[in-house]
């Protein structure tokens, strides 16, 4: 009799989920359903990746039983590693692309309006694709009606810089076809990072009652005037 491969988040096919328990032969000991398989594509800019995490609660409300994978660049991956709503973080490389190419997703969400990200959305197997992809001429196009306003902001400077009153989170939620809930960004330090923070505060004399303000003086090459070198 052919055994069924467990459809469980814990099962890898490499080693037991629990010591001395054969999930394949004896069935799952603690099944966590995979549910709706979702892939988020978001490479461009660490800040944008962090902002996109605010869409995860609404996505989980729409698909409460789901598995969320996220592919991003190496510098942004640490922002997602300790996120409780993301099941697996892929760093954009040949190995990750080969693994993702073998998965059939239910839903792919591409945030980025770039040829690289859009080409990936086109190439991955999925029942539904939202956000941005490429047409047969290699041009970026909106994949769903909800992405039209987001797409048009990039085409129309008058709309983007003068007429638009909507927030990026608002029209990103529309792009993803989820409710706009004004959720906070999701970021959690690892235990190791928390220990480093405590050590650093002691070394520089920061107390619990101190009000600390951080400044990021960097910016992208697209808007160099945003950078403050003074």
PDB file of C-alpha atoms in Angstrom:
ATOM      1  CA  UNK A   1       0.000   0.000   0.000  1.00  0.00           C
ATOM      2  CA  UNK A   2       1.381   3.355  -1.025  1.00  0.00           C
ATOM      3  CA  UNK A   3       1.955   5.687   1.929  1.00  0.00           C
ATOM      4  CA  UNK A   4       0.768   9.292   1.733  1.00  0.00           C
ATOM      5  CA  UNK A   5       3.322  12.050   2.277  1.00  0.00           C
ATOM      6  CA  UNK A   6       2.047  14.106   5.249  1.00  0.00           C
ATOM      7  CA  UNK A   7       0.645  17.510   4.306  1.00  0.00           C
ATOM      8  CA  UNK A   8       2.063  19.145   7.413  1.00  0.00           C
ATOM      9  CA  UNK A   9       4.253  22.211   7.918  1.00  0.00           C
ATOM     10  CA  UNK A  10       6.633  20.268  10.160  1.00  0.00           C
ATOM     11  CA  UNK A  11       7.291  17.423   7.743  1.00  0.00           C
ATOM     12  CA  UNK A  12      10.446  17.808   5.603  1.00  0.00           C
ATOM     13  CA  UNK A  13      11.092  14.281   4.332  1.00  0.00           C
ATOM     14  CA  UNK A  14      14.648  14.617   5.662  1.00  0.00           C
ATOM     15  CA  UNK A  15      14.391  13.706   9.344  1.00  0.00           C
ATOM     16  CA  UNK A  16      11.705  13.029  11.982  1.00  0.00           C
ATOM     17  CA  UNK A  17       9.718  15.958  13.296  1.00  0.00           C
ATOM     18  CA  UNK A  18       9.874  14.285  16.716  1.00  0.00           C
ATOM     19  CA  UNK A  19      12.546  11.855  17.957  1.00  0.00           C
ATOM     20  CA  UNK A  20      11.645   8.178  17.514  1.00  0.00           C
ATOM     21  CA  UNK A  21       8.474   8.941  15.547  1.00  0.00           C
ATOM     22  CA  UNK A  22       8.126   8.018  11.865  1.00  0.00           C
ATOM     23  CA  UNK A  23       5.568  10.462  10.449  1.00  0.00           C
ATOM     24  CA  UNK A  24       5.573   8.728   7.065  1.00  0.00           C
ATOM     25  CA  UNK A  25       4.846   5.276   8.451  1.00  0.00           C
ATOM     26  CA  UNK A  26       2.764   6.102  11.509  1.00  0.00           C
ATOM     27  CA  UNK A  27       1.115   9.395  10.547  1.00  0.00           C
ATOM     28  CA  UNK A  28       1.614  12.885  11.953  1.00  0.00           C
ATOM     29  CA  UNK A  29       2.031  13.212  15.691  1.00  0.00           C
ATOM     30  CA  UNK A  30       1.072  16.895  15.671  1.00  0.00           C
ATOM     31  CA  UNK A  31      -0.285  17.914  12.281  1.00  0.00           C
ATOM     32  CA  UNK A  32      -0.089  21.580  11.321  1.00  0.00           C
ATOM     33  CA  UNK A  33      -1.913  21.918   8.013  1.00  0.00           C
ATOM     34  CA  UNK A  34      -0.079  23.612   5.147  1.00  0.00           C
ATOM     35  CA  UNK A  35      -3.320  25.190   3.939  1.00  0.00           C
ATOM     36  CA  UNK A  36      -3.112  27.909   1.293  1.00  0.00           C
ATOM     37  CA  UNK A  37       0.442  28.155  -0.043  1.00  0.00           C
ATOM     38  CA  UNK A  38       1.465  31.792  -0.502  1.00  0.00           C
ATOM     39  CA  UNK A  39       4.674  33.281  -1.900  1.00  0.00           C
ATOM     40  CA  UNK A  40       5.559  36.957  -1.406  1.00  0.00           C
ATOM     41  CA  UNK A  41       8.147  38.444  -3.775  1.00  0.00           C
ATOM     42  CA  UNK A  42       9.707  41.587  -2.339  1.00  0.00           C
ATOM     43  CA  UNK A  43      13.344  42.351  -3.131  1.00  0.00           C
ATOM     44  CA  UNK A  44      13.720  46.070  -3.487  1.00  0.00           C
ATOM     45  CA  UNK A  45      14.899  48.146  -0.488  1.00  0.00           C
ATOM     46  CA  UNK A  46      15.021  47.003   3.128  1.00  0.00           C
ATOM     47  CA  UNK A  47      12.540  49.687   4.181  1.00  0.00           C
ATOM     48  CA  UNK A  48      10.014  48.498   1.618  1.00  0.00           C
ATOM     49  CA  UNK A  49      10.376  44.906   2.810  1.00  0.00           C
ATOM     50  CA  UNK A  50       9.716  45.997   6.391  1.00  0.00           C
ATOM     51  CA  UNK A  51       6.672  48.027   5.292  1.00  0.00           C
ATOM     52  CA  UNK A  52       5.215  45.049   3.440  1.00  0.00           C
ATOM     53  CA  UNK A  53       5.132  43.075   6.713  1.00  0.00           C
ATOM     54  CA  UNK A  54       2.178  45.268   7.743  1.00  0.00           C
ATOM     55  CA  UNK A  55       0.064  43.382   5.182  1.00  0.00           C
ATOM     56  CA  UNK A  56       0.657  40.004   6.832  1.00  0.00           C
ATOM     57  CA  UNK A  57      -2.112  40.224   9.497  1.00  0.00           C
ATOM     58  CA  UNK A  58      -4.763  40.976   6.846  1.00  0.00           C
ATOM     59  CA  UNK A  59      -3.374  38.201   4.663  1.00  0.00           C
ATOM     60  CA  UNK A  60      -3.601  35.770   7.584  1.00  0.00           C
ATOM     61  CA  UNK A  61      -7.160  36.877   8.327  1.00  0.00           C
ATOM     62  CA  UNK A  62      -8.138  36.171   4.724  1.00  0.00           C
ATOM     63  CA  UNK A  63      -6.269  32.844   4.705  1.00  0.00           C
ATOM     64  CA  UNK A  64      -6.145  31.706   8.357  1.00  0.00           C
ATOM     65  CA  UNK A  65      -4.904  28.235   7.429  1.00  0.00           C
ATOM     66  CA  UNK A  66      -1.952  29.051   5.233  1.00  0.00           C
ATOM     67  CA  UNK A  67       1.788  28.762   4.733  1.00  0.00           C
ATOM     68  CA  UNK A  68       3.626  31.947   3.785  1.00  0.00           C
ATOM     69  CA  UNK A  69       6.998  31.902   2.017  1.00  0.00           C
ATOM     70  CA  UNK A  70       8.884  35.118   1.282  1.00  0.00           C
ATOM     71  CA  UNK A  71      11.783  35.612  -1.120  1.00  0.00           C
ATOM     72  CA  UNK A  72      13.989  38.665  -0.788  1.00  0.00           C
ATOM     73  CA  UNK A  73      17.608  39.807  -1.038  1.00  0.00           C
ATOM     74  CA  UNK A  74      20.246  38.801   1.483  1.00  0.00           C
ATOM     75  CA  UNK A  75      20.434  42.213   3.172  1.00  0.00           C
ATOM     76  CA  UNK A  76      16.677  42.228   3.880  1.00  0.00           C
ATOM     77  CA  UNK A  77      16.284  38.586   4.940  1.00  0.00           C
ATOM     78  CA  UNK A  78      17.228  39.226   8.620  1.00  0.00           C
ATOM     79  CA  UNK A  79      14.201  41.547   8.895  1.00  0.00           C
ATOM     80  CA  UNK A  80      11.944  38.532   8.289  1.00  0.00           C
ATOM     81  CA  UNK A  81      13.754  35.649   9.987  1.00  0.00           C
ATOM     82  CA  UNK A  82      12.004  36.066  13.353  1.00  0.00           C
ATOM     83  CA  UNK A  83       8.574  36.969  11.938  1.00  0.00           C
ATOM     84  CA  UNK A  84       5.914  34.612  13.375  1.00  0.00           C
ATOM     85  CA  UNK A  85       3.654  34.982  10.317  1.00  0.00           C
ATOM     86  CA  UNK A  86       6.332  33.978   7.785  1.00  0.00           C
ATOM     87  CA  UNK A  87       6.965  30.238   7.608  1.00  0.00           C
ATOM     88  CA  UNK A  88      10.074  30.323   5.440  1.00  0.00           C
ATOM     89  CA  UNK A  89      12.388  33.050   4.161  1.00  0.00           C
ATOM     90  CA  UNK A  90      14.237  32.431   0.916  1.00  0.00           C
ATOM     91  CA  UNK A  91      17.286  34.479  -0.010  1.00  0.00           C
ATOM     92  CA  UNK A  92      17.358  35.232  -3.740  1.00  0.00           C
ATOM     93  CA  UNK A  93      19.926  32.834  -5.191  1.00  0.00           C
ATOM     94  CA  UNK A  94      20.148  29.838  -7.511  1.00  0.00           C
ATOM     95  CA  UNK A  95      19.367  27.333  -4.758  1.00  0.00           C
ATOM     96  CA  UNK A  96      16.212  29.148  -3.645  1.00  0.00           C
ATOM     97  CA  UNK A  97      14.999  29.583  -7.212  1.00  0.00           C
ATOM     98  CA  UNK A  98      15.435  25.874  -7.919  1.00  0.00           C
ATOM     99  CA  UNK A  99      13.415  24.954  -4.794  1.00  0.00           C
ATOM    100  CA  UNK A 100      10.636  27.463  -5.417  1.00  0.00           C
ATOM    101  CA  UNK A 101      10.333  26.325  -9.034  1.00  0.00           C
ATOM    102  CA  UNK A 102       9.209  22.901  -7.773  1.00  0.00           C
ATOM    103  CA  UNK A 103       6.451  24.218  -5.513  1.00  0.00           C
ATOM    104  CA  UNK A 104       2.935  24.842  -6.788  1.00  0.00           C
ATOM    105  CA  UNK A 105       1.591  27.830  -4.897  1.00  0.00           C
ATOM    106  CA  UNK A 106      -2.017  28.846  -4.508  1.00  0.00           C
ATOM    107  CA  UNK A 107      -1.164  32.550  -4.463  1.00  0.00           C
ATOM    108  CA  UNK A 108       1.831  34.689  -5.430  1.00  0.00           C
ATOM    109  CA  UNK A 109       2.068  38.346  -4.445  1.00  0.00           C
ATOM    110  CA  UNK A 110       4.724  40.469  -6.146  1.00  0.00           C
ATOM    111  CA  UNK A 111       5.259  43.865  -4.535  1.00  0.00           C
ATOM    112  CA  UNK A 112       8.068  45.109  -6.776  1.00  0.00           C
ATOM    113  CA  UNK A 113       7.753  46.890 -10.075  1.00  0.00           C
ATOM    114  CA  UNK A 114      11.059  45.555 -11.403  1.00  0.00           C
ATOM    115  CA  UNK A 115      11.804  43.189 -14.269  1.00  0.00           C
ATOM    116  CA  UNK A 116      13.629  40.772 -11.969  1.00  0.00           C
ATOM    117  CA  UNK A 117      10.717  40.393  -9.546  1.00  0.00           C
ATOM    118  CA  UNK A 118       8.110  40.385 -12.294  1.00  0.00           C
ATOM    119  CA  UNK A 119       9.973  37.702 -14.239  1.00  0.00           C
ATOM    120  CA  UNK A 120       9.985  35.561 -11.125  1.00  0.00           C
ATOM    121  CA  UNK A 121       6.230  35.948 -10.681  1.00  0.00           C
ATOM    122  CA  UNK A 122       5.774  34.825 -14.282  1.00  0.00           C
ATOM    123  CA  UNK A 123       8.004  31.783 -13.854  1.00  0.00           C
ATOM    124  CA  UNK A 124       6.616  30.329 -10.597  1.00  0.00           C
ATOM    125  CA  UNK A 125       3.663  27.923 -10.651  1.00  0.00           C
ATOM    126  CA  UNK A 126       0.592  29.417  -8.955  1.00  0.00           C
ATOM    127  CA  UNK A 127      -3.178  29.366  -9.289  1.00  0.00           C
ATOM    128  CA  UNK A 128      -3.480  33.113  -8.657  1.00  0.00           C
ATOM    129  CA  UNK A 129      -0.901  35.852  -9.277  1.00  0.00           C
ATOM    130  CA  UNK A 130      -1.353  39.373  -7.881  1.00  0.00           C
ATOM    131  CA  UNK A 131       0.766  42.483  -8.163  1.00  0.00           C
ATOM    132  CA  UNK A 132       3.112  42.863 -11.107  1.00  0.00           C
ATOM    133  CA  UNK A 133       4.417  40.645 -13.881  1.00  0.00           C
ATOM    134  CA  UNK A 134       5.849  40.898 -17.393  1.00  0.00           C
ATOM    135  CA  UNK A 135       4.089  40.779 -20.740  1.00  0.00           C
ATOM    136  CA  UNK A 136       5.484  39.081 -23.846  1.00  0.00           C
ATOM    137  CA  UNK A 137       7.601  42.156 -24.626  1.00  0.00           C
ATOM    138  CA  UNK A 138       9.239  42.092 -21.191  1.00  0.00           C
ATOM    139  CA  UNK A 139       7.273  45.151 -20.000  1.00  0.00           C
ATOM    140  CA  UNK A 140       5.981  45.451 -16.446  1.00  0.00           C
ATOM    141  CA  UNK A 141       2.203  45.094 -16.200  1.00  0.00           C
ATOM    142  CA  UNK A 142      -0.419  44.893 -13.418  1.00  0.00           C
ATOM    143  CA  UNK A 143      -1.649  41.341 -12.925  1.00  0.00           C
ATOM    144  CA  UNK A 144      -5.003  42.122 -11.312  1.00  0.00           C
ATOM    145  CA  UNK A 145      -7.493  44.981 -11.135  1.00  0.00           C
ATOM    146  CA  UNK A 146      -6.406  45.768  -7.577  1.00  0.00           C
ATOM    147  CA  UNK A 147      -2.890  46.569  -8.842  1.00  0.00           C
ATOM    148  CA  UNK A 148      -4.038  49.174 -11.389  1.00  0.00           C
ATOM    149  CA  UNK A 149      -3.880  52.216  -9.088  1.00  0.00           C
ATOM    150  CA  UNK A 150      -0.486  51.142  -7.746  1.00  0.00           C
ATOM    151  CA  UNK A 151       0.755  50.650 -11.315  1.00  0.00           C
ATOM    152  CA  UNK A 152      -0.595  53.995 -12.498  1.00  0.00           C
ATOM    153  CA  UNK A 153       1.266  55.840  -9.723  1.00  0.00           C
ATOM    154  CA  UNK A 154       4.489  54.836 -11.418  1.00  0.00           C
ATOM    155  CA  UNK A 155       3.256  56.040 -14.808  1.00  0.00           C
ATOM    156  CA  UNK A 156       1.682  59.361 -13.822  1.00  0.00           C
ATOM    157  CA  UNK A 157       3.910  61.871 -11.984  1.00  0.00           C
ATOM    158  CA  UNK A 158       1.009  64.269 -11.555  1.00  0.00           C
ATOM    159  CA  UNK A 159      -0.994  61.577  -9.770  1.00  0.00           C
ATOM    160  CA  UNK A 160       1.970  60.405  -7.714  1.00  0.00           C
ATOM    161  CA  UNK A 161       3.347  63.760  -6.548  1.00  0.00           C
ATOM    162  CA  UNK A 162       0.307  66.055  -6.602  1.00  0.00           C
ATOM    163  CA  UNK A 163      -3.052  64.278  -6.618  1.00  0.00           C
ATOM    164  CA  UNK A 164      -2.502  61.101  -4.627  1.00  0.00           C
ATOM    165  CA  UNK A 165      -3.774  61.234  -1.034  1.00  0.00           C
ATOM    166  CA  UNK A 166      -3.571  57.499  -0.324  1.00  0.00           C
ATOM    167  CA  UNK A 167      -0.839  55.835   1.710  1.00  0.00           C
ATOM    168  CA  UNK A 168       1.431  53.161   0.332  1.00  0.00           C
ATOM    169  CA  UNK A 169      -0.096  50.643   2.735  1.00  0.00           C
ATOM    170  CA  UNK A 170      -3.571  51.497   1.453  1.00  0.00           C
ATOM    171  CA  UNK A 171      -2.901  50.816  -2.214  1.00  0.00           C
ATOM    172  CA  UNK A 172      -0.610  47.864  -1.418  1.00  0.00           C
ATOM    173  CA  UNK A 173      -3.517  46.222   0.423  1.00  0.00           C
ATOM    174  CA  UNK A 174      -5.649  46.888  -2.652  1.00  0.00           C
ATOM    175  CA  UNK A 175      -2.926  45.310  -4.802  1.00  0.00           C
ATOM    176  CA  UNK A 176      -2.948  42.217  -2.578  1.00  0.00           C
ATOM    177  CA  UNK A 177      -6.768  42.177  -2.489  1.00  0.00           C
ATOM    178  CA  UNK A 178      -6.882  42.238   1.318  1.00  0.00           C
ATOM    179  CA  UNK A 179      -8.548  44.666   3.727  1.00  0.00           C
ATOM    180  CA  UNK A 180      -6.606  47.800   4.627  1.00  0.00           C
ATOM    181  CA  UNK A 181      -6.411  47.579   8.408  1.00  0.00           C
ATOM    182  CA  UNK A 182      -3.631  50.047   9.325  1.00  0.00           C
ATOM    183  CA  UNK A 183      -1.660  47.224  10.950  1.00  0.00           C
ATOM    184  CA  UNK A 184       1.811  47.893  12.338  1.00  0.00           C
ATOM    185  CA  UNK A 185       5.011  46.624  10.764  1.00  0.00           C
ATOM    186  CA  UNK A 186       6.123  43.272  12.173  1.00  0.00           C
ATOM    187  CA  UNK A 187       9.706  43.020  13.352  1.00  0.00           C
ATOM    188  CA  UNK A 188      11.085  40.964  16.226  1.00  0.00           C
ATOM    189  CA  UNK A 189      14.671  40.816  17.421  1.00  0.00           C
ATOM    190  CA  UNK A 190      16.201  37.393  17.926  1.00  0.00           C
ATOM    191  CA  UNK A 191      17.313  36.346  21.418  1.00  0.00           C
ATOM    192  CA  UNK A 192      20.915  36.912  20.375  1.00  0.00           C
ATOM    193  CA  UNK A 193      20.119  40.422  19.152  1.00  0.00           C
ATOM    194  CA  UNK A 194      18.283  41.263  22.366  1.00  0.00           C
ATOM    195  CA  UNK A 195      21.337  40.205  24.386  1.00  0.00           C
ATOM    196  CA  UNK A 196      23.556  42.379  22.184  1.00  0.00           C
ATOM    197  CA  UNK A 197      21.234  45.370  22.692  1.00  0.00           C
ATOM    198  CA  UNK A 198      21.343  44.994  26.468  1.00  0.00           C
ATOM    199  CA  UNK A 199      25.139  44.728  26.446  1.00  0.00           C
ATOM    200  CA  UNK A 200      25.439  47.766  24.185  1.00  0.00           C
ATOM    201  CA  UNK A 201      23.136  49.898  26.358  1.00  0.00           C
ATOM    202  CA  UNK A 202      25.204  49.091  29.403  1.00  0.00           C
ATOM    203  CA  UNK A 203      28.451  49.892  27.596  1.00  0.00           C
ATOM    204  CA  UNK A 204      27.284  53.356  26.440  1.00  0.00           C
ATOM    205  CA  UNK A 205      25.274  54.169  29.567  1.00  0.00           C
ATOM    206  CA  UNK A 206      21.711  54.085  28.210  1.00  0.00           C
ATOM    207  CA  UNK A 207      19.199  53.596  31.021  1.00  0.00           C
ATOM    208  CA  UNK A 208      15.603  52.340  30.861  1.00  0.00           C
ATOM    209  CA  UNK A 209      14.217  55.816  31.504  1.00  0.00           C
ATOM    210  CA  UNK A 210      16.239  57.406  28.670  1.00  0.00           C
ATOM    211  CA  UNK A 211      14.411  58.459  25.510  1.00  0.00           C
ATOM    212  CA  UNK A 212      16.471  57.258  22.561  1.00  0.00           C
ATOM    213  CA  UNK A 213      16.142  58.608  19.006  1.00  0.00           C
ATOM    214  CA  UNK A 214      17.847  56.925  16.064  1.00  0.00           C
ATOM    215  CA  UNK A 215      18.796  58.642  12.788  1.00  0.00           C
ATOM    216  CA  UNK A 216      19.260  56.924   9.435  1.00  0.00           C
ATOM    217  CA  UNK A 217      21.216  59.348   7.234  1.00  0.00           C
ATOM    218  CA  UNK A 218      21.379  57.059   4.207  1.00  0.00           C
ATOM    219  CA  UNK A 219      19.139  56.994   1.147  1.00  0.00           C
ATOM    220  CA  UNK A 220      18.887  55.417  -2.269  1.00  0.00           C
ATOM    221  CA  UNK A 221      20.556  56.819  -5.391  1.00  0.00           C
ATOM    222  CA  UNK A 222      17.111  57.620  -6.808  1.00  0.00           C
ATOM    223  CA  UNK A 223      16.569  60.580  -4.452  1.00  0.00           C
ATOM    224  CA  UNK A 224      20.071  61.719  -3.365  1.00  0.00           C
ATOM    225  CA  UNK A 225      18.777  65.036  -1.992  1.00  0.00           C
ATOM    226  CA  UNK A 226      17.052  63.135   0.809  1.00  0.00           C
ATOM    227  CA  UNK A 227      20.423  62.367   2.322  1.00  0.00           C
ATOM    228  CA  UNK A 228      21.599  64.679   5.094  1.00  0.00           C
ATOM    229  CA  UNK A 229      25.389  64.862   5.273  1.00  0.00           C
ATOM    230  CA  UNK A 230      25.439  67.737   7.747  1.00  0.00           C
TER     231      UNK A 230
END
